[in-house]
């Protein structure tokens, strides 16, 4: 009789586990892949809109920088509203003409160089925004898939806890165990069902966060095959920071600062304003030409302070560029090690360790039903299995996160074309 009950419990346990594993409703639609999520996020990201607007602003600034100074209309009337022969407008002299500012010292080309540098920096900023968005969406996708996997695991553990409670009840009724075992099993069942509720809430929040980022509800299944996949990762090869987005931004800042130095130097040279006018003498009704030239005197502001300021800012940008080279190289090397270690941990945790813990828990369940193992042995095996499953999920999440951060670090800078206008 006892063997029959044990066999019946074993069959019920297998059915319960199978039900827990398939508790998620099957979906006929394809899963929401990471690449699909990235595409949707790119179409709804305000950060990309801001970066694109920045590029447009820089292009407009490049056009403005190429304009030459506008001419001015000069008009004046002399010898009016005075006394004697200058009473009224009888002796008025009216002059009308144009004044043409002439830029000297290469100011226009210096402005264009600054505008070009700012435009290149804006395009790099747009690429940085895309890379940051890709990392953010990838991390949200990792969080959502890990939460889904934790929910499935929690449901499986809850199903196992319910079966353990039934087995304990049968043992108590048969007089083979004390009522304490049944009470202990009931506590474990309650804790397991509570864990399911917590995992469900976390999974819902993770899906909602991903939905906010991609701009639409996440109702389809997620790509669990991608989450479980650990790519082979051999010895890390050194990756030079040259050509990466992080270093390209620092170099663009240094280029902009150097262009500002050239602009400050060009502004030390005074501009010349030429004017050509026609003067009409009211008394004789004659007309005469008037030519003029205007040159400012750099008496109080000779531009040296502006050049010194621009040079100091350029030195600062160059120092930051060198610091960025060091930091980027260190960050890449550290990220490579993290990816390699995470890949090893994920393969071990989701492979041999998980298989051994699963087999040990299966043997403990059968032995407990047949009276060969005590309840403490069963609980220890189940706890080990639960911890191993959690470790495997965490290891996979750590691996994907480390890989995403490495890809962000080594993202290639866009090719920038110089403007020749």
mmCIF file of N, CA and C in Angstrom, residues 140-203:
data_model
loop_
_atom_site.group_PDB
_atom_site.id
_atom_site.type_symbol
_atom_site.label_atom_id
_atom_site.label_comp_id
_atom_site.label_asym_id
_atom_site.label_seq_id
_atom_site.Cartn_x
_atom_site.Cartn_y
_atom_site.Cartn_z
ATOM 1 N N UNK A 140 17.181 47.006 -19.989
ATOM 2 C CA UNK A 140 15.779 46.788 -19.643
ATOM 3 C C UNK A 140 15.283 45.444 -20.166
ATOM 4 N N UNK A 141 15.738 45.068 -21.343
ATOM 5 C CA UNK A 141 15.341 43.774 -21.904
ATOM 6 C C UNK A 141 15.924 42.636 -21.070
ATOM 7 N N UNK A 142 17.161 42.791 -20.648
ATOM 8 C CA UNK A 142 17.772 41.785 -19.765
ATOM 9 C C UNK A 142 16.981 41.676 -18.470
ATOM 10 N N UNK A 143 16.620 42.809 -17.912
ATOM 11 C CA UNK A 143 15.850 42.808 -16.664
ATOM 12 C C UNK A 143 14.510 42.120 -16.847
ATOM 13 N N UNK A 144 13.849 42.389 -17.982
ATOM 14 C CA UNK A 144 12.534 41.777 -18.225
ATOM 15 C C UNK A 144 12.646 40.272 -18.425
ATOM 16 N N UNK A 145 13.621 39.830 -19.233
ATOM 17 C CA UNK A 145 13.767 38.386 -19.458
ATOM 18 C C UNK A 145 14.187 37.674 -18.174
ATOM 19 N N UNK A 146 15.065 38.279 -17.391
ATOM 20 C CA UNK A 146 15.458 37.664 -16.126
ATOM 21 C C UNK A 146 14.270 37.582 -15.173
ATOM 22 N N UNK A 147 13.438 38.620 -15.153
ATOM 23 C CA UNK A 147 12.251 38.587 -14.295
ATOM 24 C C UNK A 147 11.280 37.504 -14.738
ATOM 25 N N UNK A 148 11.130 37.323 -16.047
ATOM 26 C CA UNK A 148 10.266 36.238 -16.539
ATOM 27 C C UNK A 148 10.809 34.878 -16.131
ATOM 28 N N UNK A 149 12.117 34.719 -16.234
ATOM 29 C CA UNK A 149 12.710 33.435 -15.865
ATOM 30 C C UNK A 149 12.571 33.194 -14.351
ATOM 31 N N UNK A 150 12.729 34.236 -13.551
ATOM 32 C CA UNK A 150 12.551 34.081 -12.104
ATOM 33 C C UNK A 150 11.102 33.737 -11.757
ATOM 34 N N UNK A 151 10.167 34.286 -12.508
ATOM 35 C CA UNK A 151 8.755 33.967 -12.268
ATOM 36 C C UNK A 151 8.467 32.505 -12.572
ATOM 37 N N UNK A 152 8.990 32.010 -13.683
ATOM 38 C CA UNK A 152 8.800 30.595 -14.016
ATOM 39 C C UNK A 152 9.415 29.710 -12.947
ATOM 40 N N UNK A 153 10.612 30.055 -12.495
ATOM 41 C CA UNK A 153 11.271 29.276 -11.447
ATOM 42 C C UNK A 153 10.480 29.315 -10.149
ATOM 43 N N UNK A 154 9.951 30.480 -9.801
ATOM 44 C CA UNK A 154 9.156 30.583 -8.573
ATOM 45 C C UNK A 154 7.898 29.737 -8.666
ATOM 46 N N UNK A 155 7.273 29.701 -9.823
ATOM 47 C CA UNK A 155 6.078 28.864 -9.987
ATOM 48 C C UNK A 155 6.428 27.383 -9.886
ATOM 49 N N UNK A 156 7.558 27.012 -10.440
ATOM 50 C CA UNK A 156 7.988 25.619 -10.329
ATOM 51 C C UNK A 156 8.251 25.254 -8.865
ATOM 52 N N UNK A 157 8.922 26.151 -8.151
ATOM 53 C CA UNK A 157 9.193 25.874 -6.741
ATOM 54 C C UNK A 157 7.912 25.814 -5.928
ATOM 55 N N UNK A 158 6.925 26.645 -6.286
ATOM 56 C CA UNK A 158 5.649 26.590 -5.583
ATOM 57 C C UNK A 158 4.939 25.268 -5.846
ATOM 58 N N UNK A 159 5.016 24.801 -7.097
ATOM 59 C CA UNK A 159 4.409 23.500 -7.394
ATOM 60 C C UNK A 159 5.090 22.369 -6.639
ATOM 61 N N UNK A 160 6.407 22.432 -6.554
ATOM 62 C CA UNK A 160 7.142 21.412 -5.797
ATOM 63 C C UNK A 160 6.777 21.482 -4.319
ATOM 64 N N UNK A 161 6.622 22.699 -3.793
ATOM 65 C CA UNK A 161 6.264 22.846 -2.382
ATOM 66 C C UNK A 161 4.880 22.285 -2.103
ATOM 67 N N UNK A 162 3.947 22.465 -3.034
ATOM 68 C CA UNK A 162 2.609 21.886 -2.843
ATOM 69 C C UNK A 162 2.652 20.367 -2.844
ATOM 70 N N UNK A 163 3.437 19.796 -3.721
ATOM 71 C CA UNK A 163 3.560 18.341 -3.750
ATOM 72 C C UNK A 163 4.250 17.820 -2.497
ATOM 73 N N UNK A 164 5.247 18.576 -2.013
ATOM 74 C CA UNK A 164 5.906 18.167 -0.771
ATOM 75 C C UNK A 164 4.934 18.194 0.404
ATOM 76 N N UNK A 165 4.027 19.178 0.395
ATOM 77 C CA UNK A 165 3.012 19.230 1.457
ATOM 78 C C UNK A 165 2.080 18.024 1.374
ATOM 79 N N UNK A 166 1.688 17.647 0.156
ATOM 80 C CA UNK A 166 0.823 16.466 0.014
ATOM 81 C C UNK A 166 1.549 15.207 0.475
ATOM 82 N N UNK A 167 2.814 15.100 0.089
ATOM 83 C CA UNK A 167 3.574 13.915 0.502
ATOM 84 C C UNK A 167 3.729 13.867 2.017
ATOM 85 N N UNK A 168 3.956 15.022 2.637
ATOM 86 C CA UNK A 168 4.075 15.049 4.094
ATOM 87 C C UNK A 168 2.763 14.668 4.756
ATOM 88 N N UNK A 169 1.647 15.127 4.165
ATOM 89 C CA UNK A 169 0.346 14.755 4.716
ATOM 90 C C UNK A 169 0.097 13.257 4.654
ATOM 91 N N UNK A 170 0.477 12.647 3.535
ATOM 92 C CA UNK A 170 0.311 11.191 3.410
ATOM 93 C C UNK A 170 1.172 10.464 4.420
ATOM 94 N N UNK A 171 2.400 10.942 4.621
ATOM 95 C CA UNK A 171 3.290 10.290 5.587
ATOM 96 C C UNK A 171 2.749 10.427 7.014
ATOM 97 N N UNK A 172 2.190 11.583 7.327
ATOM 98 C CA UNK A 172 1.633 11.776 8.667
ATOM 99 C C UNK A 172 0.424 10.876 8.879
ATOM 100 N N UNK A 173 -0.470 10.804 7.853
ATOM 101 C CA UNK A 173 -1.660 9.951 7.977
ATOM 102 C C UNK A 173 -1.283 8.483 8.102
ATOM 103 N N UNK A 174 -0.187 8.099 7.443
ATOM 104 C CA UNK A 174 0.249 6.703 7.522
ATOM 105 C C UNK A 174 1.043 6.424 8.793
ATOM 106 N N UNK A 175 1.270 7.456 9.602
ATOM 107 C CA UNK A 175 2.011 7.257 10.839
ATOM 108 C C UNK A 175 3.500 7.116 10.643
ATOM 109 N N UNK A 176 4.005 7.543 9.491
ATOM 110 C CA UNK A 176 5.429 7.412 9.201
ATOM 111 C C UNK A 176 6.208 8.684 9.521
ATOM 112 N N UNK A 177 5.503 9.760 9.885
ATOM 113 C CA UNK A 177 6.170 11.027 10.203
ATOM 114 C C UNK A 177 5.330 11.775 11.217
ATOM 115 N N UNK A 178 5.952 12.701 11.900
ATOM 116 C CA UNK A 178 5.246 13.505 12.898
ATOM 117 C C UNK A 178 4.510 14.652 12.212
ATOM 118 N N UNK A 179 3.459 15.181 12.870
ATOM 119 C CA UNK A 179 2.735 16.324 12.282
ATOM 120 C C UNK A 179 3.627 17.531 12.057
ATOM 121 N N UNK A 180 4.777 17.588 12.728
ATOM 122 C CA UNK A 180 5.675 18.712 12.530
ATOM 123 C C UNK A 180 6.151 18.806 11.089
ATOM 124 N N UNK A 181 6.359 17.665 10.436
ATOM 125 C CA UNK A 181 6.786 17.689 9.033
ATOM 126 C C UNK A 181 5.733 18.329 8.148
ATOM 127 N N UNK A 182 4.472 18.032 8.408
ATOM 128 C CA UNK A 182 3.398 18.624 7.612
ATOM 129 C C UNK A 182 3.326 20.131 7.822
ATOM 130 N N UNK A 183 3.496 20.562 9.088
ATOM 131 C CA UNK A 183 3.482 21.989 9.356
ATOM 132 C C UNK A 183 4.665 22.690 8.680
ATOM 133 N N UNK A 184 5.813 22.074 8.751
ATOM 134 C CA UNK A 184 6.991 22.669 8.104
ATOM 135 C C UNK A 184 6.801 22.760 6.593
ATOM 136 N N UNK A 185 6.229 21.717 6.007
ATOM 137 C CA UNK A 185 5.973 21.730 4.570
ATOM 138 C C UNK A 185 4.942 22.785 4.198
ATOM 139 N N UNK A 186 3.963 23.019 5.079
ATOM 140 C CA UNK A 186 2.961 24.044 4.796
ATOM 141 C C UNK A 186 3.584 25.433 4.828
ATOM 142 N N UNK A 187 4.495 25.653 5.784
ATOM 143 C CA UNK A 187 5.192 26.944 5.831
ATOM 144 C C UNK A 187 5.989 27.175 4.543
ATOM 145 N N UNK A 188 6.662 26.125 4.080
ATOM 146 C CA UNK A 188 7.417 26.255 2.837
ATOM 147 C C UNK A 188 6.502 26.538 1.652
ATOM 148 N N UNK A 189 5.322 25.934 1.651
ATOM 149 C CA UNK A 189 4.367 26.206 0.562
ATOM 150 C C UNK A 189 3.924 27.662 0.576
ATOM 151 N N UNK A 190 3.622 28.169 1.759
ATOM 152 C CA UNK A 190 3.191 29.564 1.864
ATOM 153 C C UNK A 190 4.300 30.507 1.388
ATOM 154 N N UNK A 191 5.520 30.224 1.815
ATOM 155 C CA UNK A 191 6.639 31.061 1.381
ATOM 156 C C UNK A 191 6.843 30.993 -0.131
ATOM 157 N N UNK A 192 6.675 29.806 -0.696
ATOM 158 C CA UNK A 192 6.851 29.653 -2.143
ATOM 159 C C UNK A 192 5.774 30.415 -2.909
ATOM 160 N N UNK A 193 4.537 30.363 -2.442
ATOM 161 C CA UNK A 193 3.471 31.101 -3.125
ATOM 162 C C UNK A 193 3.660 32.610 -2.970
ATOM 163 N N UNK A 194 4.179 33.025 -1.809
ATOM 164 C CA UNK A 194 4.489 34.442 -1.643
ATOM 165 C C UNK A 194 5.593 34.873 -2.608
ATOM 166 N N UNK A 195 6.585 34.005 -2.797
ATOM 167 C CA UNK A 195 7.653 34.308 -3.750
ATOM 168 C C UNK A 195 7.113 34.442 -5.168
ATOM 169 N N UNK A 196 6.092 33.652 -5.510
ATOM 170 C CA UNK A 196 5.476 33.769 -6.836
ATOM 171 C C UNK A 196 4.836 35.141 -7.005
ATOM 172 N N UNK A 197 4.141 35.598 -5.963
ATOM 173 C CA UNK A 197 3.519 36.921 -6.044
ATOM 174 C C UNK A 197 4.570 38.015 -6.230
ATOM 175 N N UNK A 198 5.653 37.928 -5.480
ATOM 176 C CA UNK A 198 6.708 38.931 -5.630
ATOM 177 C C UNK A 198 7.318 38.880 -7.028
ATOM 178 N N UNK A 199 7.586 37.673 -7.514
ATOM 179 C CA UNK A 199 8.175 37.537 -8.851
ATOM 180 C C UNK A 199 7.232 38.057 -9.928
ATOM 181 N N UNK A 200 5.928 37.850 -9.731
ATOM 182 C CA UNK A 200 4.954 38.350 -10.709
ATOM 183 C C UNK A 200 4.963 39.871 -10.757
ATOM 184 N N UNK A 201 5.015 40.504 -9.595
ATOM 185 C CA UNK A 201 5.048 41.967 -9.567
ATOM 186 C C UNK A 201 6.326 42.494 -10.232
ATOM 187 N N UNK A 202 7.457 41.879 -9.922
ATOM 188 C CA UNK A 202 8.713 42.325 -10.530
ATOM 189 C C UNK A 202 8.699 42.126 -12.038
ATOM 190 N N UNK A 203 8.123 41.030 -12.500
ATOM 191 C CA UNK A 203 8.037 40.795 -13.940
ATOM 192 C C UNK A 203 7.129 41.827 -14.610
#
